[in-house]
Amino acid sequence: MPSIDYVEAGSGPPVLFVPGSFSTHAAWRPMQKWLAPGYRMIGTSLCGYGATAETRGRDDFGMRHELRIIEHAARRAGEPVHLVGHSFGGTVALAAALANSIDVASLSLFEANPLALLDRQSRRNLYDAVLELSREFSASVDAGEADAAAMIIDFWGGPGTFATMPEAVRDYCRKTAATNAIDWLTDFGFGASVEDYRALDIPVLLVRGEFANPAMVAMTDLLEQALPDARGAIVDGAGHFLIATHAQKCAALLTRFLTVADAALPEPTMVA
């Protein structure tokens, strides 16, 4: 079986953290240190990041590759999991909940980006612009441009974001740029509709930054309108990388949400 990253700490209800592109389970550490105690924190990394093997290719990029990772981690948890995802990791978390192959207690999404939601008449200009960006990025990666990743980081985080990142982070982005090119194919290929989301009747927390770009604002708004049990939050002063830059605020939102979601779960069956 291909290798899959897996770490855990603490005890209590399991919370499975799914990082986005260009990152590993370590991306959640700033938030996790502010999270209220009493949770079993489980981390993994998506295809091609951390210790997780890349099983996809440009001709085989379906979401099933990522779902295999989430299912593996959730089964190790052994009970319903609270799924927490950032960016592309949020999209993967949504896909896992919709696939109904694991028991999901709740979803917490920090700037999730299910791009197919933009493929509608009212948002077509945004969809076309993001699709073109992804193609330009892929061409830059293929051409061997050293800082091709800056195009993506600055799209989500704002102009100049890549240049301000620590060198170790920028270097990891450079090394995993080819993996991110496949992430775009996986995301665009995930075609869940508004109707699909309307059937997802579990508690969902939707968080975005105050300075989210127009595509992110549109996707978050569409999700909030479609999901039957969603609550939204905007983190003041934050952008796309809010789980690191505004970790304490994000952790407070997550703690409050998990407290309510846990209270709504049925009591486990007692065996005499």
mmCIF file of N, CA and C in Angstrom, residues 93-157:
data_model
loop_
_atom_site.group_PDB
_atom_site.id
_atom_site.type_symbol
_atom_site.label_atom_id
_atom_site.label_comp_id
_atom_site.label_asym_id
_atom_site.label_seq_id
_atom_site.Cartn_x
_atom_site.Cartn_y
_atom_site.Cartn_z
ATOM 1 N N ALA A 93 -12.108 17.454 2.116
ATOM 2 C CA ALA A 93 -12.989 17.129 3.242
ATOM 3 C C ALA A 93 -14.454 17.109 2.796
ATOM 4 N N LEU A 94 -14.848 18.074 1.981
ATOM 5 C CA LEU A 94 -16.210 18.077 1.433
ATOM 6 C C LEU A 94 -16.472 16.819 0.610
ATOM 7 N N ALA A 95 -15.502 16.457 -0.213
ATOM 8 C CA ALA A 95 -15.651 15.262 -1.043
ATOM 9 C C ALA A 95 -15.800 14.014 -0.189
ATOM 10 N N ALA A 96 -15.045 13.947 0.904
ATOM 11 C CA ALA A 96 -15.123 12.787 1.800
ATOM 12 C C ALA A 96 -16.501 12.696 2.444
ATOM 13 N N ALA A 97 -17.034 13.835 2.862
ATOM 14 C CA ALA A 97 -18.365 13.828 3.474
ATOM 15 C C ALA A 97 -19.432 13.422 2.458
ATOM 16 N N LEU A 98 -19.316 13.916 1.237
ATOM 17 C CA LEU A 98 -20.294 13.579 0.202
ATOM 18 C C LEU A 98 -20.194 12.121 -0.230
ATOM 19 N N ALA A 99 -18.987 11.559 -0.183
ATOM 20 C CA ALA A 99 -18.795 10.163 -0.591
ATOM 21 C C ALA A 99 -19.462 9.193 0.371
ATOM 22 N N ASN A 100 -19.658 9.643 1.615
ATOM 23 C CA ASN A 100 -20.362 8.839 2.619
ATOM 24 C C ASN A 100 -19.684 7.498 2.888
ATOM 25 N N SER A 101 -18.360 7.468 2.747
ATOM 26 C CA SER A 101 -17.615 6.227 2.998
ATOM 27 C C SER A 101 -17.006 6.194 4.395
ATOM 28 N N ILE A 102 -17.101 7.317 5.110
ATOM 29 C CA ILE A 102 -16.663 7.378 6.506
ATOM 30 C C ILE A 102 -17.742 8.087 7.306
ATOM 31 N N ASP A 103 -17.676 7.957 8.614
ATOM 32 C CA ASP A 103 -18.658 8.580 9.499
ATOM 33 C C ASP A 103 -18.141 9.956 9.909
ATOM 34 N N VAL A 104 -18.747 11.009 9.370
ATOM 35 C CA VAL A 104 -18.317 12.384 9.621
ATOM 36 C C VAL A 104 -19.273 13.038 10.612
ATOM 37 N N ALA A 105 -18.725 13.497 11.740
ATOM 38 C CA ALA A 105 -19.546 14.151 12.758
ATOM 39 C C ALA A 105 -19.833 15.602 12.403
ATOM 40 N N SER A 106 -18.849 16.266 11.793
ATOM 41 C CA SER A 106 -19.013 17.662 11.398
ATOM 42 C C SER A 106 -17.907 18.026 10.419
ATOM 43 N N LEU A 107 -18.093 19.163 9.755
ATOM 44 C CA LEU A 107 -17.095 19.704 8.835
ATOM 45 C C LEU A 107 -16.748 21.122 9.253
ATOM 46 N N SER A 108 -15.458 21.430 9.299
ATOM 47 C CA SER A 108 -15.008 22.801 9.516
ATOM 48 C C SER A 108 -14.089 23.159 8.360
ATOM 49 N N LEU A 109 -14.475 24.159 7.583
ATOM 50 C CA LEU A 109 -13.772 24.478 6.345
ATOM 51 C C LEU A 109 -13.211 25.894 6.402
ATOM 52 N N PHE A 110 -11.910 25.997 6.291
ATOM 53 C CA PHE A 110 -11.222 27.281 6.292
ATOM 54 C C PHE A 110 -10.785 27.591 4.856
ATOM 55 N N GLU A 111 -11.516 28.486 4.217
ATOM 56 C CA GLU A 111 -11.267 28.868 2.823
ATOM 57 C C GLU A 111 -11.173 27.648 1.903
ATOM 58 N N ALA A 112 -12.164 26.789 1.968
ATOM 59 C CA ALA A 112 -12.253 25.658 1.035
ATOM 60 C C ALA A 112 -12.498 26.190 -0.381
ATOM 61 N N ASN A 113 -12.008 25.441 -1.380
ATOM 62 C CA ASN A 113 -12.101 25.950 -2.754
ATOM 63 C C ASN A 113 -12.658 24.932 -3.756
ATOM 64 N N PRO A 114 -13.911 24.504 -3.602
ATOM 65 C CA PRO A 114 -14.520 23.614 -4.600
ATOM 66 C C PRO A 114 -14.831 24.393 -5.881
ATOM 67 N N LEU A 115 -13.875 24.401 -6.794
ATOM 68 C CA LEU A 115 -13.901 25.310 -7.936
ATOM 69 C C LEU A 115 -15.079 25.089 -8.873
ATOM 70 N N ALA A 116 -15.571 23.863 -8.955
ATOM 71 C CA ALA A 116 -16.684 23.574 -9.864
ATOM 72 C C ALA A 116 -17.932 24.385 -9.527
ATOM 73 N N LEU A 117 -18.045 24.852 -8.289
ATOM 74 C CA LEU A 117 -19.199 25.677 -7.918
ATOM 75 C C LEU A 117 -19.256 26.974 -8.720
ATOM 76 N N LEU A 118 -18.102 27.418 -9.210
ATOM 77 C CA LEU A 118 -18.070 28.669 -9.972
ATOM 78 C C LEU A 118 -18.511 28.483 -11.420
ATOM 79 N N ASP A 119 -18.678 27.233 -11.839
ATOM 80 C CA ASP A 119 -19.027 26.941 -13.228
ATOM 81 C C ASP A 119 -20.534 27.076 -13.431
ATOM 82 N N ARG A 120 -21.015 28.287 -13.307
ATOM 83 C CA ARG A 120 -22.432 28.620 -13.484
ATOM 84 C C ARG A 120 -22.480 30.014 -14.105
ATOM 85 N N GLN A 121 -23.586 30.336 -14.705
ATOM 86 C CA GLN A 121 -23.670 31.570 -15.478
ATOM 87 C C GLN A 121 -23.269 32.792 -14.658
ATOM 88 N N SER A 122 -23.739 32.870 -13.429
ATOM 89 C CA SER A 122 -23.499 34.066 -12.623
ATOM 90 C C SER A 122 -22.062 34.197 -12.141
ATOM 91 N N ARG A 123 -21.292 33.102 -12.207
ATOM 92 C CA ARG A 123 -19.906 33.143 -11.721
ATOM 93 C C ARG A 123 -18.913 32.717 -12.808
ATOM 94 N N ARG A 124 -19.367 32.630 -14.052
ATOM 95 C CA ARG A 124 -18.547 32.075 -15.123
ATOM 96 C C ARG A 124 -17.266 32.880 -15.344
ATOM 97 N N ASN A 125 -17.320 34.194 -15.152
ATOM 98 C CA ASN A 125 -16.103 34.992 -15.339
ATOM 99 C C ASN A 125 -15.031 34.595 -14.337
ATOM 100 N N LEU A 126 -15.426 34.313 -13.103
ATOM 101 C CA LEU A 126 -14.468 33.877 -12.086
ATOM 102 C C LEU A 126 -13.927 32.496 -12.426
ATOM 103 N N TYR A 127 -14.809 31.605 -12.834
ATOM 104 C CA TYR A 127 -14.397 30.242 -13.191
ATOM 105 C C TYR A 127 -13.373 30.272 -14.319
ATOM 106 N N ASP A 128 -13.657 31.029 -15.356
ATOM 107 C CA ASP A 128 -12.754 31.090 -16.506
ATOM 108 C C ASP A 128 -11.402 31.678 -16.122
ATOM 109 N N ALA A 129 -11.415 32.698 -15.262
ATOM 110 C CA ALA A 129 -10.159 33.328 -14.848
ATOM 111 C C ALA A 129 -9.296 32.374 -14.031
ATOM 112 N N VAL A 130 -9.921 31.623 -13.123
ATOM 113 C CA VAL A 130 -9.160 30.684 -12.295
ATOM 114 C C VAL A 130 -8.657 29.516 -13.140
ATOM 115 N N LEU A 131 -9.470 29.054 -14.069
ATOM 116 C CA LEU A 131 -9.045 27.974 -14.960
ATOM 117 C C LEU A 131 -7.839 28.405 -15.790
ATOM 118 N N GLU A 132 -7.876 29.628 -16.304
ATOM 119 C CA GLU A 132 -6.746 30.129 -17.091
ATOM 120 C C GLU A 132 -5.493 30.250 -16.230
ATOM 121 N N LEU A 133 -5.660 30.729 -14.999
ATOM 122 C CA LEU A 133 -4.516 30.812 -14.078
ATOM 123 C C LEU A 133 -3.898 29.437 -13.871
ATOM 124 N N SER A 134 -4.724 28.434 -13.653
ATOM 125 C CA SER A 134 -4.206 27.087 -13.399
ATOM 126 C C SER A 134 -3.432 26.561 -14.605
ATOM 127 N N ARG A 135 -3.894 26.893 -15.792
ATOM 128 C CA ARG A 135 -3.197 26.447 -17.000
ATOM 129 C C ARG A 135 -1.873 27.177 -17.174
ATOM 130 N N GLU A 136 -1.851 28.464 -16.886
ATOM 131 C CA GLU A 136 -0.603 29.225 -16.956
ATOM 132 C C GLU A 136 0.407 28.689 -15.947
ATOM 133 N N PHE A 137 -0.071 28.365 -14.766
ATOM 134 C CA PHE A 137 0.805 27.812 -13.733
ATOM 135 C C PHE A 137 1.383 26.476 -14.173
ATOM 136 N N SER A 138 0.550 25.605 -14.690
ATOM 137 C CA SER A 138 1.015 24.296 -15.137
ATOM 138 C C SER A 138 2.068 24.437 -16.234
ATOM 139 N N ALA A 139 1.851 25.377 -17.151
ATOM 140 C CA ALA A 139 2.830 25.612 -18.211
ATOM 141 C C ALA A 139 4.145 26.127 -17.637
ATOM 142 N N SER A 140 4.068 26.972 -16.612
ATOM 143 C CA SER A 140 5.277 27.489 -15.969
ATOM 144 C C SER A 140 6.049 26.378 -15.272
ATOM 145 N N VAL A 141 5.327 25.468 -14.632
ATOM 146 C CA VAL A 141 5.968 24.317 -13.986
ATOM 147 C C VAL A 141 6.666 23.459 -15.037
ATOM 148 N N ASP A 142 5.979 23.195 -16.125
ATOM 149 C CA ASP A 142 6.554 22.371 -17.190
ATOM 150 C C ASP A 142 7.776 23.033 -17.814
ATOM 151 N N ALA A 143 7.783 24.361 -17.825
ATOM 152 C CA ALA A 143 8.912 25.094 -18.401
ATOM 153 C C ALA A 143 10.091 25.195 -17.441
ATOM 154 N N GLY A 144 9.904 24.700 -16.216
ATOM 155 C CA GLY A 144 10.987 24.710 -15.244
ATOM 156 C C GLY A 144 11.213 26.034 -14.550
ATOM 157 N N GLU A 145 10.206 26.903 -14.536
ATOM 158 C CA GLU A 145 10.353 28.193 -13.867
ATOM 159 C C GLU A 145 10.460 27.978 -12.360
ATOM 160 N N ALA A 146 11.545 28.459 -11.777
ATOM 161 C CA ALA A 146 11.872 28.147 -10.381
ATOM 162 C C ALA A 146 10.792 28.599 -9.409
ATOM 163 N N ASP A 147 10.235 29.777 -9.626
ATOM 164 C CA ASP A 147 9.253 30.321 -8.692
ATOM 165 C C ASP A 147 7.837 30.323 -9.271
ATOM 166 N N ALA A 148 7.521 29.292 -10.030
ATOM 167 C CA ALA A 148 6.161 29.178 -10.577
ATOM 168 C C ALA A 148 5.117 29.193 -9.468
ATOM 169 N N ALA A 149 5.463 28.623 -8.311
ATOM 170 C CA ALA A 149 4.512 28.546 -7.190
ATOM 171 C C ALA A 149 4.049 29.916 -6.722
ATOM 172 N N ALA A 150 4.863 30.945 -6.947
ATOM 173 C CA ALA A 150 4.488 32.290 -6.516
ATOM 174 C C ALA A 150 3.172 32.723 -7.148
ATOM 175 N N MET A 151 2.921 32.267 -8.371
ATOM 176 C CA MET A 151 1.684 32.609 -9.073
ATOM 177 C C MET A 151 0.460 32.156 -8.276
ATOM 178 N N ILE A 152 0.549 30.970 -7.693
ATOM 179 C CA ILE A 152 -0.574 30.404 -6.945
ATOM 180 C C ILE A 152 -0.677 31.014 -5.549
ATOM 181 N N ILE A 153 0.449 31.095 -4.867
ATOM 182 C CA ILE A 153 0.452 31.672 -3.517
ATOM 183 C C ILE A 153 -0.082 33.097 -3.543
ATOM 184 N N ASP A 154 0.347 33.886 -4.526
ATOM 185 C CA ASP A 154 -0.092 35.281 -4.599
ATOM 186 C C ASP A 154 -1.541 35.403 -5.068
ATOM 187 N N PHE A 155 -2.021 34.438 -5.839
ATOM 188 C CA PHE A 155 -3.433 34.458 -6.238
ATOM 189 C C PHE A 155 -4.325 34.334 -5.011
ATOM 190 N N TRP A 156 -4.024 33.385 -4.148
ATOM 191 C CA TRP A 156 -4.847 33.181 -2.960
ATOM 192 C C TRP A 156 -4.522 34.187 -1.856
ATOM 193 N N GLY A 157 -3.243 34.480 -1.664
ATOM 194 C CA GLY A 157 -2.839 35.303 -0.526
ATOM 195 C C GLY A 157 -2.699 36.777 -0.804
#
